[in-house]
Amino acid sequence: MSGRERNLPGHVVGTVLENGAGEDVALVTDTAGATVAPAGNGLTLDMWVVVDPHSAKTLWIELPYEWPVARNDELSRENGETLLAKAVAQWDGLWAGATKVDFPQKELTDFYYSSIAYVLILTEFDARGDLWALDGPAVYRQYWGRGEYFQARAMEVAGFMEPARESVEHAFHVINDDGEWDFPPTSGWPAWDNSGGNAAAVWDYYLFSRDKQWLAKAYPDLLQSASWIRDHREESTLEGVDSTPLGARPIHRQLPSKCRTEPNPPLKAGEKNLLVWPAAVELRRLGACRRAIPSRTISSPITRFISRAKPRPYSAIRMTQPGSIASTPHSQRPSRRCEPRRDARNHNPHVSARHAHVSARRVLAVLSRRVSHCLYAPDDPLVSGLITRMESEEKQGLPTNVAWAGLAGVWAGESMNMAETYLLRGEKQKAADMLAAALNHSYTTNVWKEEILVDVDAPRACDTPHSKRSNMQGTGDMPEAWANANLVLLLRDILLNERDGKLHLLPGLLASWVPEGKTLTLDNAPVTTGGTISLRVEHVSAKLWRITVDPHGAFREFVVHFPFEPGTRVRIDDKGFTTSSVLNLGLDKPLTVELEVQ
């Protein structure tokens, strides 16, 4: 044994390998008659054991993680079978109170449970007792507010409300005095999306828990964060203009990157930026677009908490990245269901240069997501145009050009966010195809790395050491918490999501996912209208389907989507429907609906 797997030198001390910091790499508590000796100049622990014919001996090797050698006496001396049985019992106890998901495809069920397990495993308590939701086990073993949004929400939809609450509450202890949520240092400063991510995570926890007393305690930090975002969206990219107020002058990263120059058209005097990602991170989840919203709502996901703040004008939004989406003024574009209006003053915000390069993985989320609020409808020409651009750059079924790898690589975890956009647009097959492509880029332990190179001959966005890899090699931590969290969220949203106060059931389910004679179940699923619901889909025979909905005693409004190809005729209680229709239900008791495919 050596410390090579952890990329650390392990020094042999008796039957222990320890690193230079005095922490265990590996230790053997019961040698079972083996001869143990150092080798390789004391960097390798050799064990020799004689096994008689037709017999067996068992050696247990412990691999503590960041455990001081000085505390080895506190480690359990129980054998591996006993420890494994205790670990299984612990996980069984966790699953007993969680949301139950059972797909006919065992692979999807396994991916769901292993993904939420990774999200839970990638949490740690610090010295003060705060629970950190981490983005990875090594380089990303830090707390990102933007990741907290995905990981906390994944825990919530999976029924793990307590760890979700604890991880959200950790954010209250790291907010800066001026209201900025900006960390860790490796993310560069300023990282606007951390502020938006934390604020949205706080609000989402309230939606699932409906705990008003908790929300009242969170209010001061939310107010302070909203005020910070509101004030800082006034910043300009104009250089060398003495009349620009000090607080509105350009911000330059303290940790500059080597990436290509981000596309950003020059601003004229009087123009300013719209900080898209933190401004509307709350739009990132599924939601319908029904009305225009003022720019002060755009500028903060929690503006509902600062309703007494000075109102700001409606404003047009010009997305100006060349070639990605239209830059035509609103007045010259087709009408849409959700249209921010132009202010009479010269207020023509642009996408921030600091985030222009992440359009593929974030602008879609900003444009067409979140319950009750929106910037653009899912079928808006801007959204459709951006999707067309992204599809033209796809490789191996996933969008490229989403971060450092540029056109050379894909990011499977973030691709599942784009699949959510397809889901909202009613393009179920495209959402399923992108999910399958993401799964095909996973590793055998149901995890992902961050970006994976798929075409090393294509241009990269950043010239960094970790970009010098071969095709199908990945970078970043493994597991990457975002990816596993997004897998949980996408599978849940395929079966159930919330829009305009209604619960949409099976909005992304394809009939092929439930073969004849098979059943799909979703039990005790938390919803943002409070409480939980259950859902069961049975493909009884070639022509007969049975869908059971249980609102768990609370009156709820449901919209049931048919899992069939468009135009398929079905019969319910002697009434005919086409699959372009949906079934609206108001229930406070369980109901089973039988669908006869004609």
Coordinates of C-alpha atoms in Angstrom, one line a residue, residues 178 180 182 188-192 228 231-239 244-255 262 273 275 352-354:
D178 CA -22.3 44.8 3.0
E180 CA -22.5 40.3 -0.5
D182 CA -19.2 36.0 -2.5
G188 CA -12.8 34.9 -8.4
W189 CA -14.2 38.2 -7.2
P190 CA -16.8 39.3 -7.8
A191 CA -18.8 36.1 -8.3
W192 CA -22.3 37.5 -8.6
W228 CA -26.5 44.7 -2.5
D231 CA -27.1 48.7 -5.9
H232 CA -24.4 46.8 -7.8
R233 CA -26.4 46.3 -10.9
E234 CA -25.9 50.0 -11.4
E235 CA -22.2 49.4 -12.2
S236 CA -20.9 50.2 -15.6
T237 CA -18.1 48.9 -17.8
L238 CA -17.2 52.3 -19.0
E239 CA -13.5 53.0 -18.5
T244 CA -19.0 58.0 -13.3
P245 CA -19.6 57.7 -9.5
L246 CA -17.0 55.7 -7.7
G247 CA -19.4 52.9 -6.7
A248 CA -20.5 52.5 -10.3
R249 CA -17.1 52.2 -11.9
P250 CA -15.9 48.9 -13.4
I251 CA -15.0 46.0 -11.2
H252 CA -11.9 44.0 -12.1
R253 CA -11.4 40.4 -10.8
Q254 CA -8.8 40.0 -8.1
L255 CA -8.1 36.6 -9.6
E262 CA -15.4 38.0 -23.3
N273 CA -25.2 46.5 -17.3
L275 CA -26.2 41.4 -14.2
S352 CA -22.5 41.8 -18.1
A353 CA -19.2 41.2 -19.8
R354 CA -18.3 39.2 -16.7

